[in-house]
PDB file of C-alpha atoms and ligand atoms in Angstrom:
ATOM      1  CA  MET A   1      28.869  23.487   9.754  1.00  0.00           C
ATOM      2  CA  ASP A   2      27.451  21.666   6.800  1.00  0.00           C
ATOM      3  CA  TYR A   3      25.282  19.129   8.601  1.00  0.00           C
ATOM      4  CA  GLN A   4      21.965  19.946   6.912  1.00  0.00           C
ATOM      5  CA  LYS A   5      22.736  17.734   3.923  1.00  0.00           C
ATOM      6  CA  TYR A   6      22.947  14.678   6.187  1.00  0.00           C
ATOM      7  CA  LEU A   7      19.620  15.336   7.898  1.00  0.00           C
ATOM      8  CA  SER A   8      16.398  13.865   6.558  1.00  0.00           C
ATOM      9  CA  ILE A   9      13.422  15.164   8.521  1.00  0.00           C
ATOM     10  CA  THR A  10       9.845  14.210   7.622  1.00  0.00           C
ATOM     11  CA  PRO A  11       7.729  17.133   6.360  1.00  0.00           C
ATOM     12  CA  GLU A  12       5.397  16.847   9.350  1.00  0.00           C
ATOM     13  CA  ILE A  13       8.236  17.180  11.855  1.00  0.00           C
ATOM     14  CA  GLU A  14       9.938  19.894   9.812  1.00  0.00           C
ATOM     15  CA  ASP A  15       6.704  21.899   9.847  1.00  0.00           C
ATOM     16  CA  ALA A  16       6.244  21.355  13.586  1.00  0.00           C
ATOM     17  CA  LEU A  17       9.782  22.537  14.337  1.00  0.00           C
ATOM     18  CA  LYS A  18       9.400  25.637  12.172  1.00  0.00           C
ATOM     19  CA  ASN A  19       6.129  26.556  13.892  1.00  0.00           C
ATOM     20  CA  ASN A  20       7.263  25.816  17.439  1.00  0.00           C
ATOM     21  CA  LYS A  21       4.899  22.890  17.868  1.00  0.00           C
ATOM     22  CA  PRO A  22       5.858  20.185  20.412  1.00  0.00           C
ATOM     23  CA  VAL A  23       8.016  17.320  19.129  1.00  0.00           C
ATOM     24  CA  VAL A  24       9.337  14.350  21.128  1.00  0.00           C
ATOM     25  CA  ALA A  25      12.396  12.423  19.924  1.00  0.00           C
ATOM     26  CA  LEU A  26      12.581   8.630  20.357  1.00  0.00           C
ATOM     27  CA  GLU A  27      15.640   6.412  20.020  1.00  0.00           C
ATOM     28  CA  SER A  28      15.962   3.281  17.913  1.00  0.00           C
ATOM     29  CA  THR A  29      18.542   1.247  19.865  1.00  0.00           C
ATOM     30  CA  ILE A  30      15.792   0.355  22.311  1.00  0.00           C
ATOM     31  CA  LEU A  31      14.016  -1.168  19.264  1.00  0.00           C
ATOM     32  CA  SER A  32      16.866  -2.890  17.449  1.00  0.00           C
ATOM     33  CA  HIS A  33      18.960  -4.002  20.427  1.00  0.00           C
ATOM     34  CA  GLY A  34      16.836  -3.555  23.535  1.00  0.00           C
ATOM     35  CA  MET A  35      13.671  -5.539  22.812  1.00  0.00           C
ATOM     36  CA  PRO A  36      12.823  -8.707  20.844  1.00  0.00           C
ATOM     37  CA  TYR A  37      10.805  -8.720  17.612  1.00  0.00           C
ATOM     38  CA  PRO A  38       7.793  -8.400  17.261  1.00  0.00           C
ATOM     39  CA  ASP A  39       7.191  -6.908  20.757  1.00  0.00           C
ATOM     40  CA  ASN A  40       9.383  -3.984  19.686  1.00  0.00           C
ATOM     41  CA  LEU A  41       7.215  -3.245  16.644  1.00  0.00           C
ATOM     42  CA  GLU A  42       4.056  -3.055  18.717  1.00  0.00           C
ATOM     43  CA  PHE A  43       5.966  -0.858  21.150  1.00  0.00           C
ATOM     44  CA  ALA A  44       7.258   1.441  18.398  1.00  0.00           C
ATOM     45  CA  HIS A  45       3.761   2.168  17.133  1.00  0.00           C
ATOM     46  CA  LYS A  46       2.151   2.441  20.537  1.00  0.00           C
ATOM     47  CA  VAL A  47       4.751   4.827  21.918  1.00  0.00           C
ATOM     48  CA  GLU A  48       4.263   7.135  18.932  1.00  0.00           C
ATOM     49  CA  LYS A  49       0.494   7.048  19.457  1.00  0.00           C
ATOM     50  CA  ILE A  50       0.828   7.957  23.139  1.00  0.00           C
ATOM     51  CA  ILE A  51       2.795  11.049  22.138  1.00  0.00           C
ATOM     52  CA  ARG A  52       0.292  12.052  19.440  1.00  0.00           C
ATOM     53  CA  ASP A  53      -2.663  11.597  21.780  1.00  0.00           C
ATOM     54  CA  LEU A  54      -1.091  14.163  24.098  1.00  0.00           C
ATOM     55  CA  GLY A  55      -0.736  16.728  21.327  1.00  0.00           C
ATOM     56  CA  ALA A  56       2.923  16.299  20.414  1.00  0.00           C
ATOM     57  CA  ILE A  57       4.599  14.812  17.339  1.00  0.00           C
ATOM     58  CA  PRO A  58       6.845  11.741  17.683  1.00  0.00           C
ATOM     59  CA  ALA A  59      10.213  11.669  15.930  1.00  0.00           C
ATOM     60  CA  THR A  60      11.851   8.250  15.992  1.00  0.00           C
ATOM     61  CA  ILE A  61      15.490   8.635  14.983  1.00  0.00           C
ATOM     62  CA  ALA A  62      17.851   6.260  13.136  1.00  0.00           C
ATOM     63  CA  ILE A  63      20.726   6.227  10.654  1.00  0.00           C
ATOM     64  CA  LEU A  64      19.547   4.844   7.301  1.00  0.00           C
ATOM     65  CA  ASN A  65      20.923   5.088   3.758  1.00  0.00           C
ATOM     66  CA  GLY A  66      23.575   7.609   4.700  1.00  0.00           C
ATOM     67  CA  LYS A  67      21.080   9.949   6.361  1.00  0.00           C
ATOM     68  CA  LEU A  68      20.282  11.015   9.900  1.00  0.00           C
ATOM     69  CA  LYS A  69      16.589  10.142   9.737  1.00  0.00           C
ATOM     70  CA  VAL A  70      14.274  12.136  11.974  1.00  0.00           C
ATOM     71  CA  GLY A  71      10.840  10.510  11.837  1.00  0.00           C
ATOM     72  CA  LEU A  72      10.455   6.987  10.465  1.00  0.00           C
ATOM     73  CA  ASN A  73       7.642   5.634   8.273  1.00  0.00           C
ATOM     74  CA  ASP A  74       6.072   2.204   8.871  1.00  0.00           C
ATOM     75  CA  GLU A  75       8.534   0.449   6.597  1.00  0.00           C
ATOM     76  CA  GLU A  76      11.527   2.054   8.307  1.00  0.00           C
ATOM     77  CA  LEU A  77      10.152   1.201  11.750  1.00  0.00           C
ATOM     78  CA  LEU A  78       9.813  -2.409  10.605  1.00  0.00           C
ATOM     79  CA  THR A  79      13.424  -2.397   9.378  1.00  0.00           C
ATOM     80  CA  MET A  80      14.646  -1.155  12.762  1.00  0.00           C
ATOM     81  CA  CYS A  81      12.527  -3.712  14.647  1.00  0.00           C
ATOM     82  CA  GLU A  82      13.477  -6.714  12.502  1.00  0.00           C
ATOM     83  CA  ALA A  83      17.028  -5.557  13.186  1.00  0.00           C
ATOM     84  CA  LYS A  84      18.709  -7.518  10.415  1.00  0.00           C
ATOM     85  CA  ASN A  85      22.206  -6.115  10.009  1.00  0.00           C
ATOM     86  CA  ILE A  86      21.439  -3.000  12.059  1.00  0.00           C
ATOM     87  CA  ALA A  87      24.478  -1.654  13.889  1.00  0.00           C
ATOM     88  CA  LYS A  88      24.374   0.239  17.181  1.00  0.00           C
ATOM     89  CA  ALA A  89      25.540   3.808  16.747  1.00  0.00           C
ATOM     90  CA  SER A  90      26.973   5.776  19.591  1.00  0.00           C
ATOM     91  CA  ARG A  91      28.735   9.135  19.060  1.00  0.00           C
ATOM     92  CA  ARG A  92      31.965   7.613  17.776  1.00  0.00           C
ATOM     93  CA  ASP A  93      30.140   5.590  15.116  1.00  0.00           C
ATOM     94  CA  VAL A  94      27.988   8.303  13.532  1.00  0.00           C
ATOM     95  CA  ALA A  95      30.359   9.588  10.865  1.00  0.00           C
ATOM     96  CA  VAL A  96      31.485   6.068   9.931  1.00  0.00           C
ATOM     97  CA  TYR A  97      27.958   4.728   9.421  1.00  0.00           C
ATOM     98  CA  LEU A  98      26.798   7.839   7.581  1.00  0.00           C
ATOM     99  CA  ALA A  99      29.765   7.758   5.237  1.00  0.00           C
ATOM    100  CA  THR A 100      29.535   4.025   4.549  1.00  0.00           C
ATOM    101  CA  GLY A 101      25.743   3.753   4.370  1.00  0.00           C
ATOM    102  CA  GLN A 102      25.583   1.192   7.182  1.00  0.00           C
ATOM    103  CA  ALA A 103      22.108   1.142   8.762  1.00  0.00           C
ATOM    104  CA  ALA A 104      22.278   1.821  12.479  1.00  0.00           C
ATOM    105  CA  ALA A 105      20.108   2.287  15.521  1.00  0.00           C
ATOM    106  CA  THR A 106      20.785   5.373  17.598  1.00  0.00           C
ATOM    107  CA  THR A 107      21.597   5.197  21.312  1.00  0.00           C
ATOM    108  CA  VAL A 108      20.621   7.889  23.799  1.00  0.00           C
ATOM    109  CA  ALA A 109      23.871   9.738  23.034  1.00  0.00           C
ATOM    110  CA  THR A 110      23.325   9.704  19.276  1.00  0.00           C
ATOM    111  CA  THR A 111      19.623  10.453  19.496  1.00  0.00           C
ATOM    112  CA  MET A 112      20.456  13.507  21.628  1.00  0.00           C
ATOM    113  CA  LEU A 113      23.079  14.614  19.140  1.00  0.00           C
ATOM    114  CA  ILE A 114      20.731  14.259  16.155  1.00  0.00           C
ATOM    115  CA  SER A 115      17.841  15.866  18.068  1.00  0.00           C
ATOM    116  CA  GLU A 116      19.999  18.901  18.690  1.00  0.00           C
ATOM    117  CA  LEU A 117      20.945  19.148  15.007  1.00  0.00           C
ATOM    118  CA  ALA A 118      17.248  18.951  14.095  1.00  0.00           C
ATOM    119  CA  GLY A 119      16.152  21.383  16.828  1.00  0.00           C
ATOM    120  CA  ILE A 120      14.222  18.942  19.051  1.00  0.00           C
ATOM    121  CA  LYS A 121      14.440  19.715  22.761  1.00  0.00           C
ATOM    122  CA  VAL A 122      12.697  16.781  24.472  1.00  0.00           C
ATOM    123  CA  PHE A 123      13.451  13.074  24.099  1.00  0.00           C
ATOM    124  CA  ALA A 124      11.895  10.006  25.733  1.00  0.00           C
ATOM    125  CA  THR A 125      13.801   6.763  26.274  1.00  0.00           C
ATOM    126  CA  GLY A 126      13.591   3.749  28.592  1.00  0.00           C
ATOM    127  CA  GLY A 127      16.727   4.127  30.657  1.00  0.00           C
ATOM    128  CA  ILE A 128      19.949   5.918  29.780  1.00  0.00           C
ATOM    129  CA  GLY A 129      23.360   4.273  29.778  1.00  0.00           C
ATOM    130  CA  GLY A 130      25.728   5.131  32.620  1.00  0.00           C
ATOM    131  CA  VAL A 131      28.673   3.984  34.684  1.00  0.00           C
ATOM    132  CA  HIS A 132      28.797   0.184  34.700  1.00  0.00           C
ATOM    133  CA  ARG A 133      29.405  -1.767  37.878  1.00  0.00           C
ATOM    134  CA  GLY A 134      33.137  -2.379  38.194  1.00  0.00           C
ATOM    135  CA  ALA A 135      33.910   0.604  35.928  1.00  0.00           C
ATOM    136  CA  GLU A 136      36.853   1.500  38.164  1.00  0.00           C
ATOM    137  CA  LYS A 137      38.548  -1.511  36.505  1.00  0.00           C
ATOM    138  CA  THR A 138      36.805  -1.838  33.117  1.00  0.00           C
ATOM    139  CA  MET A 139      36.396   1.918  32.337  1.00  0.00           C
ATOM    140  CA  ASP A 140      32.975   1.013  30.902  1.00  0.00           C
ATOM    141  CA  ILE A 141      31.124   4.310  31.072  1.00  0.00           C
ATOM    142  CA  SER A 142      28.378   4.889  28.517  1.00  0.00           C
ATOM    143  CA  ALA A 143      28.936   7.690  26.021  1.00  0.00           C
ATOM    144  CA  ASP A 144      25.397   8.759  26.943  1.00  0.00           C
ATOM    145  CA  LEU A 145      26.788  10.565  29.980  1.00  0.00           C
ATOM    146  CA  GLN A 146      29.298  12.627  28.009  1.00  0.00           C
ATOM    147  CA  GLU A 147      26.519  13.639  25.641  1.00  0.00           C
ATOM    148  CA  PHE A 148      24.580  15.085  28.565  1.00  0.00           C
ATOM    149  CA  ALA A 149      27.630  17.189  29.348  1.00  0.00           C
ATOM    150  CA  HIS A 150      27.298  19.292  26.194  1.00  0.00           C
ATOM    151  CA  THR A 151      24.147  18.588  24.144  1.00  0.00           C
ATOM    152  CA  ASN A 152      21.057  20.720  24.804  1.00  0.00           C
ATOM    153  CA  VAL A 153      18.333  18.093  24.988  1.00  0.00           C
ATOM    154  CA  ALA A 154      16.200  16.980  27.934  1.00  0.00           C
ATOM    155  CA  VAL A 155      15.835  13.221  28.330  1.00  0.00           C
ATOM    156  CA  VAL A 156      12.944  11.601  30.180  1.00  0.00           C
ATOM    157  CA  SER A 157      14.206   8.285  31.507  1.00  0.00           C
ATOM    158  CA  ALA A 158      13.321   5.827  34.247  1.00  0.00           C
ATOM    159  CA  GLY A 159      16.577   6.717  35.953  1.00  0.00           C
ATOM    160  CA  CYS A 160      19.360   4.674  34.485  1.00  0.00           C
ATOM    161  CA  LYS A 161      19.388   0.986  33.795  1.00  0.00           C
ATOM    162  CA  ALA A 162      19.465  -1.132  36.926  1.00  0.00           C
ATOM    163  CA  ILE A 163      22.454  -3.062  35.558  1.00  0.00           C
ATOM    164  CA  LEU A 164      24.600   0.022  36.238  1.00  0.00           C
ATOM    165  CA  ASP A 165      26.230   1.577  39.282  1.00  0.00           C
ATOM    166  CA  LEU A 166      23.666   4.253  40.121  1.00  0.00           C
ATOM    167  CA  GLY A 167      25.798   6.050  42.682  1.00  0.00           C
ATOM    168  CA  LEU A 168      28.738   6.455  40.303  1.00  0.00           C
ATOM    169  CA  THR A 169      26.412   7.479  37.462  1.00  0.00           C
ATOM    170  CA  LEU A 170      24.967  10.285  39.591  1.00  0.00           C
ATOM    171  CA  GLU A 171      28.488  11.404  40.612  1.00  0.00           C
ATOM    172  CA  TYR A 172      29.523  11.566  36.960  1.00  0.00           C
ATOM    173  CA  LEU A 173      26.479  13.667  36.042  1.00  0.00           C
ATOM    174  CA  GLU A 174      27.201  16.042  38.905  1.00  0.00           C
ATOM    175  CA  THR A 175      30.798  16.499  37.786  1.00  0.00           C
ATOM    176  CA  TYR A 176      29.641  17.445  34.284  1.00  0.00           C
ATOM    177  CA  GLY A 177      27.014  19.886  35.539  1.00  0.00           C
ATOM    178  CA  VAL A 178      23.962  17.915  34.461  1.00  0.00           C
ATOM    179  CA  PRO A 179      20.786  18.672  36.441  1.00  0.00           C
ATOM    180  CA  VAL A 180      18.990  15.499  37.530  1.00  0.00           C
ATOM    181  CA  LEU A 181      15.301  16.151  38.145  1.00  0.00           C
ATOM    182  CA  GLY A 182      12.827  13.707  39.642  1.00  0.00           C
ATOM    183  CA  TYR A 183       9.420  13.867  38.037  1.00  0.00           C
ATOM    184  CA  LYS A 184       6.990  14.011  40.950  1.00  0.00           C
ATOM    185  CA  THR A 185       9.549  12.178  43.099  1.00  0.00           C
ATOM    186  CA  ASP A 186      12.667  12.950  45.116  1.00  0.00           C
ATOM    187  CA  GLU A 187      14.044   9.463  44.531  1.00  0.00           C
ATOM    188  CA  PHE A 188      16.205   8.593  41.513  1.00  0.00           C
ATOM    189  CA  PRO A 189      14.282   5.787  39.807  1.00  0.00           C
ATOM    190  CA  CYS A 190      15.954   2.495  39.088  1.00  0.00           C
ATOM    191  CA  PHE A 191      14.528   1.365  35.744  1.00  0.00           C
ATOM    192  CA  TYR A 192      12.510  -1.796  36.645  1.00  0.00           C
ATOM    193  CA  SER A 193      11.861  -0.488  40.173  1.00  0.00           C
ATOM    194  CA  ASP A 194      10.411   2.833  41.316  1.00  0.00           C
ATOM    195  CA  THR A 195      12.865   3.125  44.188  1.00  0.00           C
ATOM    196  CA  SER A 196      16.659   2.981  44.326  1.00  0.00           C
ATOM    197  CA  GLY A 197      17.738   4.447  47.657  1.00  0.00           C
ATOM    198  CA  PHE A 198      19.366   7.365  45.777  1.00  0.00           C
ATOM    199  CA  LYS A 199      17.943  10.882  45.818  1.00  0.00           C
ATOM    200  CA  VAL A 200      17.669  13.283  42.874  1.00  0.00           C
ATOM    201  CA  ASP A 201      18.845  16.883  43.111  1.00  0.00           C
ATOM    202  CA  TYR A 202      15.366  18.327  42.640  1.00  0.00           C
ATOM    203  CA  ALA A 203      11.836  16.972  42.583  1.00  0.00           C
ATOM    204  CA  VAL A 204       9.653  18.754  40.007  1.00  0.00           C
ATOM    205  CA  PRO A 205       5.897  18.798  40.651  1.00  0.00           C
ATOM    206  CA  ASP A 206       4.680  19.108  37.051  1.00  0.00           C
ATOM    207  CA  ALA A 207       5.575  19.373  33.370  1.00  0.00           C
ATOM    208  CA  GLN A 208       5.325  23.150  33.385  1.00  0.00           C
ATOM    209  CA  THR A 209       8.026  23.487  36.049  1.00  0.00           C
ATOM    210  CA  ALA A 210      10.267  21.052  34.186  1.00  0.00           C
ATOM    211  CA  ALA A 211       9.825  23.038  30.945  1.00  0.00           C
ATOM    212  CA  LYS A 212      10.619  26.295  32.729  1.00  0.00           C
ATOM    213  CA  ILE A 213      13.850  24.836  34.122  1.00  0.00           C
ATOM    214  CA  LEU A 214      14.933  23.734  30.635  1.00  0.00           C
ATOM    215  CA  LYS A 215      14.164  27.132  29.135  1.00  0.00           C
ATOM    216  CA  THR A 216      16.042  28.940  31.898  1.00  0.00           C
ATOM    217  CA  LYS A 217      19.101  26.704  31.599  1.00  0.00           C
ATOM    218  CA  TRP A 218      19.434  27.162  27.860  1.00  0.00           C
ATOM    219  CA  ASP A 219      18.540  30.879  27.949  1.00  0.00           C
ATOM    220  CA  LEU A 220      21.543  31.274  30.222  1.00  0.00           C
ATOM    221  CA  GLY A 221      23.797  29.533  27.722  1.00  0.00           C
ATOM    222  CA  LEU A 222      24.393  26.717  30.188  1.00  0.00           C
ATOM    223  CA  ASN A 223      24.977  24.073  27.554  1.00  0.00           C
ATOM    224  CA  GLY A 224      24.227  20.439  28.186  1.00  0.00           C
ATOM    225  CA  GLY A 225      21.350  18.080  28.748  1.00  0.00           C
ATOM    226  CA  VAL A 226      18.943  17.600  31.607  1.00  0.00           C
ATOM    227  CA  LEU A 227      18.037  14.179  32.952  1.00  0.00           C
ATOM    228  CA  ILE A 228      14.420  13.862  34.043  1.00  0.00           C
ATOM    229  CA  GLY A 229      13.979  10.719  36.121  1.00  0.00           C
ATOM    230  CA  ASN A 230      10.465   9.370  35.817  1.00  0.00           C
ATOM    231  CA  PRO A 231       9.669   6.285  37.898  1.00  0.00           C
ATOM    232  CA  ILE A 232       7.958   3.224  36.469  1.00  0.00           C
ATOM    233  CA  PRO A 233       4.267   3.147  37.551  1.00  0.00           C
ATOM    234  CA  HIS A 234       4.180   1.345  40.882  1.00  0.00           C
ATOM    235  CA  GLU A 235       1.937  -1.497  39.664  1.00  0.00           C
ATOM    236  CA  TYR A 236       4.610  -2.534  37.133  1.00  0.00           C
ATOM    237  CA  SER A 237       7.582  -2.011  39.450  1.00  0.00           C
ATOM    238  CA  LEU A 238       9.629  -5.176  40.057  1.00  0.00           C
ATOM    239  CA  ASN A 239      10.847  -6.219  43.478  1.00  0.00           C
ATOM    240  CA  HIS A 240      14.347  -4.885  44.104  1.00  0.00           C
ATOM    241  CA  ASN A 241      15.795  -7.974  45.765  1.00  0.00           C
ATOM    242  CA  LYS A 242      14.506 -10.290  43.090  1.00  0.00           C
ATOM    243  CA  ILE A 243      15.730  -8.247  40.153  1.00  0.00           C
ATOM    244  CA  ASP A 244      19.100  -7.604  41.833  1.00  0.00           C
ATOM    245  CA  GLY A 245      19.726 -11.350  42.013  1.00  0.00           C
ATOM    246  CA  VAL A 246      18.886 -11.715  38.338  1.00  0.00           C
ATOM    247  CA  ILE A 247      21.155  -8.820  37.383  1.00  0.00           C
ATOM    248  CA  ASP A 248      24.049 -10.371  39.315  1.00  0.00           C
ATOM    249  CA  LYS A 249      23.537 -13.636  37.438  1.00  0.00           C
ATOM    250  CA  ALA A 250      23.418 -11.830  34.064  1.00  0.00           C
ATOM    251  CA  LEU A 251      26.603  -9.908  34.902  1.00  0.00           C
ATOM    252  CA  GLU A 252      28.332 -13.176  35.777  1.00  0.00           C
ATOM    253  CA  MET A 253      27.232 -14.719  32.473  1.00  0.00           C
ATOM    254  CA  ALA A 254      28.525 -11.693  30.539  1.00  0.00           C
ATOM    255  CA  LYS A 255      31.889 -12.070  32.246  1.00  0.00           C
ATOM    256  CA  GLU A 256      32.061 -15.798  31.496  1.00  0.00           C
ATOM    257  CA  LYS A 257      31.249 -15.237  27.836  1.00  0.00           C
ATOM    258  CA  GLY A 258      33.702 -12.342  27.549  1.00  0.00           C
ATOM    259  CA  ILE A 259      31.036  -9.886  26.384  1.00  0.00           C
ATOM    260  CA  LYS A 260      32.557  -6.404  26.001  1.00  0.00           C
ATOM    261  CA  GLY A 261      31.978  -2.919  24.630  1.00  0.00           C
ATOM    262  CA  LYS A 262      28.726  -2.043  22.930  1.00  0.00           C
ATOM    263  CA  ALA A 263      27.487  -5.642  23.115  1.00  0.00           C
ATOM    264  CA  THR A 264      27.315  -5.482  26.923  1.00  0.00           C
ATOM    265  CA  THR A 265      24.045  -3.589  27.404  1.00  0.00           C
ATOM    266  CA  PRO A 266      22.022  -5.565  24.799  1.00  0.00           C
ATOM    267  CA  PHE A 267      23.373  -8.850  26.210  1.00  0.00           C
ATOM    268  CA  LEU A 268      22.405  -7.935  29.770  1.00  0.00           C
ATOM    269  CA  LEU A 269      18.902  -6.764  28.797  1.00  0.00           C
ATOM    270  CA  ALA A 270      18.199  -9.934  26.789  1.00  0.00           C
ATOM    271  CA  THR A 271      19.600 -12.213  29.508  1.00  0.00           C
ATOM    272  CA  ILE A 272      17.569 -10.499  32.233  1.00  0.00           C
ATOM    273  CA  LYS A 273      14.465 -10.903  30.080  1.00  0.00           C
ATOM    274  CA  ASP A 274      15.117 -14.658  29.743  1.00  0.00           C
ATOM    275  CA  LEU A 275      15.919 -15.107  33.433  1.00  0.00           C
ATOM    276  CA  THR A 276      12.709 -13.334  34.512  1.00  0.00           C
ATOM    277  CA  GLY A 277      10.565 -15.253  32.021  1.00  0.00           C
ATOM    278  CA  GLY A 278       9.692 -12.037  30.186  1.00  0.00           C
ATOM    279  CA  GLU A 279       8.678 -10.109  33.307  1.00  0.00           C
ATOM    280  CA  SER A 280      11.454  -7.569  32.825  1.00  0.00           C
ATOM    281  CA  LEU A 281      10.343  -6.919  29.242  1.00  0.00           C
ATOM    282  CA  ALA A 282       6.795  -6.158  30.375  1.00  0.00           C
ATOM    283  CA  SER A 283       8.204  -3.639  32.870  1.00  0.00           C
ATOM    284  CA  ASN A 284      10.541  -2.188  30.267  1.00  0.00           C
ATOM    285  CA  LEU A 285       7.609  -1.539  27.921  1.00  0.00           C
ATOM    286  CA  GLN A 286       5.520   0.123  30.616  1.00  0.00           C
ATOM    287  CA  LEU A 287       8.255   2.401  31.889  1.00  0.00           C
ATOM    288  CA  ALA A 288       9.022   3.535  28.361  1.00  0.00           C
ATOM    289  CA  TYR A 289       5.333   4.315  27.680  1.00  0.00           C
ATOM    290  CA  ASN A 290       5.252   6.297  30.869  1.00  0.00           C
ATOM    291  CA  ASN A 291       8.344   8.247  29.827  1.00  0.00           C
ATOM    292  CA  ALA A 292       6.743   9.047  26.473  1.00  0.00           C
ATOM    293  CA  ARG A 293       3.704  10.477  28.288  1.00  0.00           C
ATOM    294  CA  VAL A 294       5.779  12.743  30.502  1.00  0.00           C
ATOM    295  CA  ALA A 295       8.034  13.813  27.625  1.00  0.00           C
ATOM    296  CA  ALA A 296       4.996  14.772  25.543  1.00  0.00           C
ATOM    297  CA  GLU A 297       3.593  16.844  28.410  1.00  0.00           C
ATOM    298  CA  ILE A 298       6.912  18.617  28.899  1.00  0.00           C
ATOM    299  CA  ALA A 299       7.287  19.253  25.143  1.00  0.00           C
ATOM    300  CA  VAL A 300       3.784  20.755  25.056  1.00  0.00           C
ATOM    301  CA  GLU A 301       4.612  23.057  27.998  1.00  0.00           C
ATOM    302  CA  TYR A 302       8.002  23.979  26.525  1.00  0.00           C
ATOM    303  CA  SER A 303       6.408  25.039  23.251  1.00  0.00           C
ATOM    304  CA  LYS A 304       4.280  27.577  25.145  1.00  0.00           C
ATOM    305  CA  LEU A 305       7.293  29.377  26.698  1.00  0.00           C
TER     306      LEU A 305
HETATM  307  N1  LIG B   1      17.164   1.759  27.539  1.00  0.00           N
HETATM  308  C1  LIG B   1      16.398   0.670  27.288  1.00  0.00           C
HETATM  309  N2  LIG B   1      16.844  -0.218  26.373  1.00  0.00           N
HETATM  310  C2  LIG B   1      17.986   0.004  25.663  1.00  0.00           C
HETATM  311  C3  LIG B   1      18.772   1.164  25.928  1.00  0.00           C
HETATM  312  C4  LIG B   1      18.290   1.998  26.875  1.00  0.00           C
HETATM  313  O1  LIG B   1      15.339   0.496  27.888  1.00  0.00           O
HETATM  314  O2  LIG B   1      18.295  -0.785  24.803  1.00  0.00           O
HETATM  315  C5  LIG B   1      19.995   1.481  25.118  1.00  0.00           C
HETATM  316  C6  LIG B   1      20.025   2.998  24.895  1.00  0.00           C
HETATM  317  O3  LIG B   1      20.083   3.227  23.515  1.00  0.00           O
HETATM  318  C7  LIG B   1      21.283   3.475  25.582  1.00  0.00           C
HETATM  319  C8  LIG B   1      22.161   2.286  25.355  1.00  0.00           C
HETATM  320  O4  LIG B   1      21.776   4.664  25.040  1.00  0.00           O
HETATM  321  O5  LIG B   1      21.282   1.201  25.671  1.00  0.00           O
HETATM  322  C9  LIG B   1      23.391   2.343  26.198  1.00  0.00           C
HETATM  323  O6  LIG B   1      24.341   1.512  25.655  1.00  0.00           O
HETATM  324  P1  LIG B   1      25.870   1.576  26.169  1.00  0.00           P
HETATM  325  O7  LIG B   1      25.804   1.139  27.588  1.00  0.00           O
HETATM  326  O8  LIG B   1      26.617   0.622  25.280  1.00  0.00           O
HETATM  327  O9  LIG B   1      26.320   2.996  25.995  1.00  0.00           O
HETATM  328 MN1  LIG B   2      29.756   0.641  27.376  1.00  0.00          MN
END
């Protein structure tokens, strides 16, 4: 396959990958479509710093100027955060945006796909996409889940977004053979809250064990991703009942406005932020920082195996 010509990897990341140094991928949809400007810019820099401070190299990923960019400079980060005319690229959009030169932010699915092309094994996000509530009628199932079925990247995530149907999301992952690990927990985290009432398949006690599981899976040729559920730190966790009411309201508003397809998730996140007076955004930032920390630790351990 002739994909190399589409990849643009910064020299620092290229060097790290060649020399088996730890690298952590980061997505850009969370910047362009998941958080408001300029909070997202502060987040983008801080999350990269957290990863560096733990001895790994951050690789924020986006589609810019007809290239799959792995590692963004300050100017490119600003472009993604200002989000003027930045599309949202899931798997189906990648070839179109590359071929036409449309700038696009990468979702979890696309960031996994590009990470695999570049050779990055560990990726930190906020919360992955999943099976939406009412999907038995709407068929709205995030392409993120299909990506886990065949792309060899581990994703550290605060469970999946609370706007989803967690039970159905876990069923889908089981069907496609995706291990769901709980980082120091046996409960599947629920994005803004550290509890959900759903259990993970396996609780892992530390980064070393998580790294060993990844290595074993891929050594065996068992293709596909691994979801590592990392709960939001308890002090930032939002009350379940309160946030559930807000989510219901946001879902109702989306229905009234006829929001569909890839606009759904950004609409819900922005509406929940408004309805909670910014409280949900503060939680979103903290859970994503926490995921970056754990991803960096796992990447460091993985590079030693
Ligand atoms: N997690 C966040 N904020 C986000 C997203 C995840 O904290 O904005 C994004 C991710 O990029 C994820 C996408 O892949 O939402 C899912 O979108 P959809 O449901 O349209 O597949
Ligand atoms: Mn969708």
